Amino acid sequence: MTEHVVEQPPTIVVPTTTDLFLGFFKIAISGFGGVLAWARRIIVQERKWMTADEFNELFALCQFLPGPNIVNFSLIYGARIRGPAGAAAAVLGLMGPPTVLMIVLGSLYSRYGALPQSRGALTGLAAAAAGLLISTAVSMAEPLPRKGIGNLLIAAVAFIAVGVLQWPLLGVLAVLVPLSIARAWRRA
Amino acid sequence: MKDGTGTLLTLALQFSLLSFLAIGGAITALPEMHRQAVDVYHWMTSTQFTQLVAIAQAAPGPNVLIVTLIGQQVAGIPGALVATVCMCGPACAVAFQTVRAFHHFKESRWAVAIRAGLIPVSVGLVGATALIVARSADQGWGALLITAATFAITHWTRISPLWALGAGSLIGLVGLL
């Protein structure tokens, strides 16, 4: 196997179909509480499949396409490197094993979830999960004010409509997304 | 039997549609999943929904796997598979085609505007998710304290949130909540 050395020190490795499966499998099982951080660590630092810039660019693209973004990422990257087989290997590595695990956890929940001990543990777990989600929301919101108060306003309207008033998502998006894109278009 | 097929079809339809609304990650579609599973179809209580979200957060794997758990509670293993495939398949197929086209105009004014315009909306939706989970998770001062402590640990330290999730369930397990 020949390795092409790019201008910069990091050497980019082109994964095989098996590598793709195993790499995305590792990302999936390492990724407690979301997989983005692990995807970056494994793909860029450990396996050197992409440079940090390539990773950021592809991920930014996946983030505003519809659907689960890390699944989009694995599909697009797998296809780009090894065609349909590569896409299948990457998606199956990412989704297959965790899906099986979820089914096992789900059956345990159905069977034992109502026991007093599990109810207590689940209440504590859910309370912690809420804290984790608040932290995600705050980290995402922090850069917003720098790009104008209007962005913060749009985020607040989405938050109130969907979170507080619990309006249907489709209607809220149908109004807010065109409005927000139009604002960004005028400023672009 | 007829009922089972009907439920699977409902799951397939709802999650296929939802996958297109999940802008900025599967987590942004959680409030809508909550609304449908709890208020529209009465598949589960709000507390059960929150517990499933907590399990999905604590387990390894992409966030989107919450739909696997919901599907399974509603219609067993077939439900789990239908929900997972429908939440990923249709939207990913569209995304895949878009990327090919997008490659040519990714620096165009439209592309920049779409990208910039979607960000504040998805921030608001993640906030909404946090609120809905917090509201049905917190059943007292103890739970509220765990939420606050987990936020503080995750946000201001480099300690892995897994420790907070583990501590939270342990405190609940020994009956302190």
GROMACS .gro file of C-alpha atoms in nm:
model
  365
    1MET     CA    1   0.000   0.000   0.000
    2THR     CA    2   0.136   0.337  -0.098
    3GLU     CA    3   0.087   0.639   0.117
    4HIS     CA    4   0.067   0.979  -0.044
    5VAL     CA    5   0.234   1.250   0.153
    6VAL     CA    6   0.048   1.579   0.120
    7GLU     CA    7   0.225   1.914   0.148
    8GLN     CA    8   0.158   1.924   0.522
    9PRO     CA    9   0.293   1.674   0.774
   10PRO     CA   10  -0.036   1.481   0.833
   11THR     CA   11  -0.051   1.184   0.600
   12ILE     CA   12  -0.399   1.106   0.476
   13VAL     CA   13  -0.487   0.737   0.487
   14VAL     CA   14  -0.753   0.601   0.250
   15PRO     CA   15  -0.960   0.343   0.441
   16THR     CA   16  -1.079   0.013   0.293
   17THR     CA   17  -1.442  -0.097   0.324
   18THR     CA   18  -1.352  -0.303   0.632
   19ASP     CA   19  -1.166  -0.007   0.782
   20LEU     CA   20  -1.477   0.206   0.728
   21PHE     CA   21  -1.699  -0.043   0.910
   22LEU     CA   22  -1.457  -0.083   1.201
   23GLY     CA   23  -1.382   0.289   1.228
   24PHE     CA   24  -1.747   0.394   1.244
   25PHE     CA   25  -1.820   0.102   1.477
   26LYS     CA   26  -1.558   0.237   1.716
   27ILE     CA   27  -1.702   0.588   1.689
   28ALA     CA   28  -2.048   0.457   1.772
   29ILE     CA   29  -1.952   0.252   2.076
   30SER     CA   30  -1.718   0.519   2.215
   31GLY     CA   31  -1.972   0.795   2.171
   32PHE     CA   32  -2.148   0.827   2.502
   33GLY     CA   33  -2.386   1.121   2.493
   34GLY     CA   34  -2.342   1.200   2.125
   35VAL     CA   35  -2.072   1.098   1.884
   36LEU     CA   36  -1.935   1.418   1.728
   37ALA     CA   37  -1.636   1.455   1.959
   38TRP     CA   38  -1.538   1.092   1.904
   39ALA     CA   39  -1.589   1.112   1.530
   40ARG     CA   40  -1.342   1.399   1.517
   41ARG     CA   41  -1.090   1.226   1.743
   42ILE     CA   42  -1.099   0.892   1.561
   43ILE     CA   43  -1.125   1.014   1.201
   44VAL     CA   44  -0.882   1.307   1.220
   45GLN     CA   45  -0.634   1.224   1.496
   46GLU     CA   46  -0.628   0.849   1.528
   47ARG     CA   47  -0.691   0.712   1.176
   48LYS     CA   48  -0.593   1.025   0.977
   49TRP     CA   49  -0.863   0.971   0.717
   50MET     CA   50  -0.918   1.347   0.682
   51THR     CA   51  -0.751   1.670   0.785
   52ALA     CA   52  -0.926   1.876   1.054
   53ASP     CA   53  -1.038   2.126   0.789
   54GLU     CA   54  -1.189   1.860   0.564
   55PHE     CA   55  -1.369   1.715   0.863
   56ASN     CA   56  -1.513   2.052   0.967
   57GLU     CA   57  -1.626   2.129   0.617
   58LEU     CA   58  -1.807   1.799   0.561
   59PHE     CA   59  -1.957   1.808   0.908
   60ALA     CA   60  -2.086   2.164   0.870
   61LEU     CA   61  -2.251   2.055   0.548
   62CYS     CA   62  -2.414   1.752   0.712
   63GLN     CA   63  -2.536   1.962   0.999
   64PHE     CA   64  -2.778   2.164   0.796
   65LEU     CA   65  -2.892   1.885   0.569
   66PRO     CA   66  -3.208   1.708   0.687
   67GLY     CA   67  -3.171   1.395   0.899
   68PRO     CA   68  -2.936   1.275   1.171
   69ASN     CA   69  -2.609   1.451   1.089
   70ILE     CA   70  -2.357   1.185   1.189
   71VAL     CA   71  -2.547   0.928   0.979
   72ASN     CA   72  -2.536   1.169   0.685
   73PHE     CA   73  -2.166   1.211   0.749
   74SER     CA   74  -2.090   0.837   0.746
   75LEU     CA   75  -2.301   0.782   0.434
   76ILE     CA   76  -2.145   1.066   0.234
   77TYR     CA   77  -1.790   0.994   0.343
   78GLY     CA   78  -1.822   0.617   0.288
   79ALA     CA   79  -1.963   0.673  -0.061
   80ARG     CA   80  -1.697   0.927  -0.149
   81ILE     CA   81  -1.416   0.687  -0.055
   82ARG     CA   82  -1.548   0.344  -0.158
   83GLY     CA   83  -1.876   0.389  -0.345
   84PRO     CA   84  -2.199   0.211  -0.243
   85ALA     CA   85  -2.014  -0.064  -0.053
   86GLY     CA   86  -1.824   0.197   0.145
   87ALA     CA   87  -2.144   0.387   0.225
   88ALA     CA   88  -2.313   0.067   0.345
   89ALA     CA   89  -2.011  -0.036   0.555
   90ALA     CA   90  -1.986   0.304   0.724
   91VAL     CA   91  -2.358   0.334   0.801
   92LEU     CA   92  -2.385  -0.026   0.925
   93GLY     CA   93  -2.079   0.015   1.146
   94LEU     CA   94  -2.225   0.332   1.296
   95MET     CA   95  -2.587   0.222   1.337
   96GLY     CA   96  -2.593  -0.158   1.354
   97PRO     CA   97  -2.432  -0.241   1.690
   98PRO     CA   98  -2.587   0.052   1.884
   99THR     CA   99  -2.931  -0.035   1.745
  100VAL     CA  100  -2.899  -0.389   1.882
  101LEU     CA  101  -2.783  -0.247   2.216
  102MET     CA  102  -3.082  -0.010   2.226
  103ILE     CA  103  -3.321  -0.299   2.163
  104VAL     CA  104  -3.165  -0.489   2.455
  105LEU     CA  105  -3.188  -0.182   2.682
  106GLY     CA  106  -3.545  -0.123   2.566
  107SER     CA  107  -3.649  -0.478   2.660
  108LEU     CA  108  -3.487  -0.440   3.001
  109TYR     CA  109  -3.679  -0.115   3.045
  110SER     CA  110  -4.010  -0.278   2.946
  111ARG     CA  111  -3.950  -0.561   3.191
  112TYR     CA  112  -3.793  -0.387   3.489
  113GLY     CA  113  -3.858  -0.014   3.433
  114ALA     CA  114  -4.155  -0.003   3.671
  115LEU     CA  115  -3.974  -0.159   3.970
  116PRO     CA  116  -3.925   0.090   4.255
  117GLN     CA  117  -3.542   0.070   4.238
  118SER     CA  118  -3.532   0.122   3.861
  119ARG     CA  119  -3.785   0.405   3.889
  120GLY     CA  120  -3.554   0.581   4.132
  121ALA     CA  121  -3.246   0.521   3.917
  122LEU     CA  122  -3.430   0.636   3.603
  123THR     CA  123  -3.551   0.954   3.775
  124GLY     CA  124  -3.191   1.036   3.873
  125LEU     CA  125  -3.065   0.949   3.524
  126ALA     CA  126  -3.333   1.164   3.358
  127ALA     CA  127  -3.255   1.459   3.588
  128ALA     CA  128  -2.885   1.432   3.493
  129ALA     CA  129  -2.972   1.396   3.124
  130ALA     CA  130  -3.172   1.719   3.149
  131GLY     CA  131  -2.862   1.896   3.285
  132LEU     CA  132  -2.654   1.758   2.997
  133LEU     CA  133  -2.909   1.883   2.743
  134ILE     CA  134  -2.920   2.230   2.901
  135SER     CA  135  -2.541   2.245   2.871
  136THR     CA  136  -2.560   2.151   2.501
  137ALA     CA  137  -2.822   2.421   2.441
  138VAL     CA  138  -2.619   2.686   2.626
  139SER     CA  139  -2.295   2.603   2.440
  140MET     CA  140  -2.483   2.629   2.110
  141ALA     CA  141  -2.643   2.959   2.211
  142GLU     CA  142  -2.325   3.129   2.334
  143PRO     CA  143  -2.191   3.236   1.990
  144LEU     CA  144  -2.532   3.369   1.877
  145PRO     CA  145  -2.530   3.724   2.023
  146ARG     CA  146  -2.204   3.797   1.839
  147LYS     CA  147  -2.390   3.758   1.511
  148GLY     CA  148  -2.664   4.004   1.596
  149ILE     CA  149  -2.950   4.021   1.841
  150GLY     CA  150  -3.195   3.902   1.573
  151ASN     CA  151  -3.046   3.553   1.582
  152LEU     CA  152  -3.102   3.536   1.956
  153LEU     CA  153  -3.461   3.648   1.900
  154ILE     CA  154  -3.523   3.375   1.643
  155ALA     CA  155  -3.375   3.113   1.876
  156ALA     CA  156  -3.598   3.245   2.157
  157VAL     CA  157  -3.911   3.226   1.941
  158ALA     CA  158  -3.828   2.865   1.840
  159PHE     CA  159  -3.765   2.781   2.206
  160ILE     CA  160  -4.094   2.930   2.328
  161ALA     CA  161  -4.310   2.798   2.043
  162VAL     CA  162  -4.180   2.440   2.056
  163GLY     CA  163  -4.064   2.409   2.418
  164VAL     CA  164  -4.308   2.620   2.621
  165LEU     CA  165  -4.621   2.624   2.404
  166GLN     CA  166  -4.544   2.281   2.251
  167TRP     CA  167  -4.671   2.379   1.907
  168PRO     CA  168  -4.624   2.134   1.617
  169LEU     CA  169  -4.271   2.152   1.477
  170LEU     CA  170  -4.374   2.159   1.111
  171GLY     CA  171  -4.573   2.481   1.147
  172VAL     CA  172  -4.304   2.652   1.352
  173LEU     CA  173  -4.031   2.561   1.103
  174ALA     CA  174  -4.248   2.666   0.807
  175VAL     CA  175  -4.257   3.019   0.949
  176LEU     CA  176  -3.920   3.055   1.120
  177VAL     CA  177  -3.684   2.888   0.868
  178PRO     CA  178  -3.775   3.109   0.567
  179LEU     CA  179  -3.770   3.416   0.793
  180SER     CA  180  -3.430   3.330   0.937
  181ILE     CA  181  -3.280   3.243   0.597
  182ALA     CA  182  -3.417   3.568   0.449
  183ARG     CA  183  -3.247   3.763   0.729
  184ALA     CA  184  -2.920   3.580   0.669
  185TRP     CA  185  -2.956   3.639   0.293
  186ARG     CA  186  -2.982   4.012   0.340
  187ARG     CA  187  -2.671   4.013   0.556
  188ALA     CA  188  -2.470   3.765   0.345
  189MET     CA  189  -5.265  -0.810   1.389
  190LYS     CA  190  -5.433  -0.541   1.184
  191ASP     CA  191  -5.369  -0.307   1.471
  192GLY     CA  192  -4.999  -0.402   1.476
  193THR     CA  193  -4.955  -0.325   1.107
  194GLY     CA  194  -5.140   0.003   1.150
  195THR     CA  195  -4.908   0.105   1.431
  196LEU     CA  196  -4.600   0.016   1.226
  197LEU     CA  197  -4.732   0.224   0.935
  198THR     CA  198  -4.794   0.517   1.169
  199LEU     CA  199  -4.441   0.485   1.307
  200ALA     CA  200  -4.297   0.467   0.954
  201LEU     CA  201  -4.488   0.771   0.836
  202GLN     CA  202  -4.423   0.986   1.144
  203PHE     CA  203  -4.050   0.917   1.161
  204SER     CA  204  -3.999   0.958   0.786
  205LEU     CA  205  -4.157   1.302   0.808
  206LEU     CA  206  -3.970   1.385   1.129
  207SER     CA  207  -3.636   1.301   0.974
  208PHE     CA  208  -3.678   1.596   0.737
  209LEU     CA  209  -3.759   1.830   1.025
  210ALA     CA  210  -3.448   1.732   1.223
  211ILE     CA  211  -3.231   2.028   1.126
  212GLY     CA  212  -2.903   2.046   1.313
  213GLY     CA  213  -2.929   1.694   1.453
  214ALA     CA  214  -3.187   1.439   1.564
  215ILE     CA  215  -3.207   1.608   1.903
  216THR     CA  216  -3.391   1.906   1.754
  217ALA     CA  217  -3.683   1.677   1.663
  218LEU     CA  218  -3.726   1.551   2.021
  219PRO     CA  219  -3.999   1.801   2.123
  220GLU     CA  220  -4.205   1.690   1.823
  221MET     CA  221  -4.146   1.322   1.906
  222HIS     CA  222  -4.261   1.401   2.260
  223ARG     CA  223  -4.575   1.574   2.134
  224GLN     CA  224  -4.668   1.285   1.908
  225ALA     CA  225  -4.580   0.996   2.139
  226VAL     CA  226  -4.744   1.153   2.447
  227ASP     CA  227  -5.018   1.392   2.333
  228VAL     CA  228  -5.123   1.276   1.987
  229TYR     CA  229  -5.093   0.895   1.992
  230HIS     CA  230  -5.083   0.831   2.370
  231TRP     CA  231  -4.812   0.569   2.326
  232MET     CA  232  -4.654   0.658   2.662
  233THR     CA  233  -4.657   0.909   2.948
  234SER     CA  234  -4.434   1.213   2.954
  235THR     CA  235  -4.230   1.052   3.234
  236GLN     CA  236  -4.174   0.735   3.030
  237PHE     CA  237  -4.066   0.945   2.731
  238THR     CA  238  -3.815   1.131   2.947
  239GLN     CA  239  -3.679   0.805   3.088
  240LEU     CA  240  -3.624   0.674   2.734
  241VAL     CA  241  -3.442   0.996   2.642
  242ALA     CA  242  -3.225   0.951   2.951
  243ILE     CA  243  -3.140   0.592   2.855
  244ALA     CA  244  -3.053   0.698   2.500
  245GLN     CA  245  -2.831   0.978   2.634
  246ALA     CA  246  -2.651   0.745   2.871
  247ALA     CA  247  -2.593   0.465   2.617
  248PRO     CA  248  -2.321   0.484   2.352
  249GLY     CA  249  -2.418   0.562   1.994
  250PRO     CA  250  -2.564   0.848   1.791
  251ASN     CA  251  -2.841   1.055   1.955
  252VAL     CA  252  -3.083   0.950   1.684
  253LEU     CA  253  -3.114   0.609   1.854
  254ILE     CA  254  -3.384   0.751   2.084
  255VAL     CA  255  -3.621   0.661   1.798
  256THR     CA  256  -3.516   0.294   1.830
  257LEU     CA  257  -3.629   0.297   2.194
  258ILE     CA  258  -3.957   0.474   2.114
  259GLY     CA  259  -4.032   0.233   1.829
  260GLN     CA  260  -3.962  -0.063   2.050
  261GLN     CA  261  -4.188   0.054   2.332
  262VAL     CA  262  -4.466   0.107   2.079
  263ALA     CA  263  -4.434  -0.204   1.861
  264GLY     CA  264  -4.153  -0.433   1.980
  265ILE     CA  265  -3.848  -0.518   1.769
  266PRO     CA  266  -4.027  -0.454   1.436
  267GLY     CA  267  -4.121  -0.113   1.572
  268ALA     CA  268  -3.759  -0.044   1.673
  269LEU     CA  269  -3.629  -0.131   1.327
  270VAL     CA  270  -3.901   0.058   1.140
  271ALA     CA  271  -3.847   0.372   1.349
  272THR     CA  272  -3.467   0.359   1.307
  273VAL     CA  273  -3.470   0.298   0.931
  274CYS     CA  274  -3.738   0.560   0.865
  275MET     CA  275  -3.564   0.824   1.078
  276CYS     CA  276  -3.239   0.773   0.882
  277GLY     CA  277  -3.331   0.654   0.533
  278PRO     CA  278  -3.543   0.913   0.354
  279ALA     CA  279  -3.368   1.224   0.481
  280CYS     CA  280  -3.021   1.073   0.432
  281ALA     CA  281  -3.105   0.986   0.071
  282VAL     CA  282  -3.201   1.349   0.012
  283ALA     CA  283  -2.891   1.470   0.195
  284PHE     CA  284  -2.674   1.245  -0.020
  285GLN     CA  285  -2.815   1.388  -0.344
  286THR     CA  286  -2.792   1.743  -0.210
  287VAL     CA  287  -2.424   1.710  -0.127
  288ARG     CA  288  -2.343   1.619  -0.486
  289ALA     CA  289  -2.524   1.925  -0.615
  290PHE     CA  290  -2.402   2.142  -0.330
  291HIS     CA  291  -2.037   2.084  -0.404
  292HIS     CA  292  -2.062   2.333  -0.690
  293PHE     CA  293  -2.230   2.616  -0.508
  294LYS     CA  294  -2.124   2.578  -0.148
  295GLU     CA  295  -1.975   2.926  -0.136
  296SER     CA  296  -2.271   3.090  -0.310
  297ARG     CA  297  -2.471   3.355  -0.127
  298TRP     CA  298  -2.766   3.118  -0.097
  299ALA     CA  299  -2.562   2.842   0.060
  300VAL     CA  300  -2.415   3.080   0.315
  301ALA     CA  301  -2.759   3.224   0.394
  302ILE     CA  302  -2.920   2.882   0.439
  303ARG     CA  303  -2.641   2.768   0.667
  304ALA     CA  304  -2.646   3.087   0.875
  305GLY     CA  305  -3.025   3.099   0.885
  306LEU     CA  306  -3.072   2.746   1.017
  307ILE     CA  307  -2.834   2.786   1.311
  308PRO     CA  308  -3.050   3.006   1.540
  309VAL     CA  309  -3.356   2.789   1.475
  310SER     CA  310  -3.174   2.471   1.574
  311VAL     CA  311  -3.032   2.639   1.886
  312GLY     CA  312  -3.387   2.725   1.994
  313LEU     CA  313  -3.498   2.367   1.929
  314VAL     CA  314  -3.219   2.215   2.140
  315GLY     CA  315  -3.323   2.456   2.416
  316ALA     CA  316  -3.683   2.336   2.380
  317THR     CA  317  -3.565   1.976   2.409
  318ALA     CA  318  -3.377   2.057   2.728
  319LEU     CA  319  -3.683   2.228   2.874
  320ILE     CA  320  -3.919   1.941   2.796
  321VAL     CA  321  -3.685   1.680   2.941
  322ALA     CA  322  -3.609   1.894   3.247
  323ARG     CA  323  -3.975   1.962   3.312
  324SER     CA  324  -4.084   1.600   3.316
  325ALA     CA  325  -3.764   1.472   3.482
  326ASP     CA  326  -3.761   1.705   3.779
  327GLN     CA  327  -3.990   1.571   4.045
  328GLY     CA  328  -3.852   1.756   4.343
  329TRP     CA  329  -3.557   1.942   4.489
  330GLY     CA  330  -3.328   1.639   4.472
  331ALA     CA  331  -3.384   1.592   4.100
  332LEU     CA  332  -3.349   1.965   4.040
  333LEU     CA  333  -3.014   1.961   4.222
  334ILE     CA  334  -2.892   1.673   4.005
  335THR     CA  335  -2.993   1.866   3.691
  336ALA     CA  336  -2.811   2.177   3.811
  337ALA     CA  337  -2.500   1.983   3.918
  338THR     CA  338  -2.484   1.796   3.585
  339PHE     CA  339  -2.515   2.123   3.397
  340ALA     CA  340  -2.234   2.277   3.603
  341ILE     CA  341  -2.004   1.976   3.562
  342THR     CA  342  -2.065   1.946   3.188
  343HIS     CA  343  -2.044   2.315   3.119
  344TRP     CA  344  -1.760   2.435   3.338
  345THR     CA  345  -1.532   2.135   3.388
  346ARG     CA  346  -1.366   1.881   3.162
  347ILE     CA  347  -1.507   1.591   3.365
  348SER     CA  348  -1.696   1.345   3.144
  349PRO     CA  349  -2.076   1.385   3.171
  350LEU     CA  350  -2.090   1.007   3.214
  351TRP     CA  351  -1.986   1.050   3.578
  352ALA     CA  352  -2.278   1.283   3.637
  353LEU     CA  353  -2.521   1.045   3.466
  354GLY     CA  354  -2.385   0.757   3.675
  355ALA     CA  355  -2.401   0.955   3.999
  356GLY     CA  356  -2.754   1.070   3.920
  357SER     CA  357  -2.884   0.717   3.871
  358LEU     CA  358  -2.697   0.593   4.179
  359ILE     CA  359  -2.854   0.864   4.397
  360GLY     CA  360  -3.194   0.764   4.260
  361LEU     CA  361  -3.123   0.393   4.302
  362VAL     CA  362  -3.050   0.421   4.674
  363GLY     CA  363  -3.381   0.601   4.715
  364LEU     CA  364  -3.274   0.960   4.777
  365LEU     CA  365  -3.512   1.110   4.522
   0.00000   0.00000   0.00000
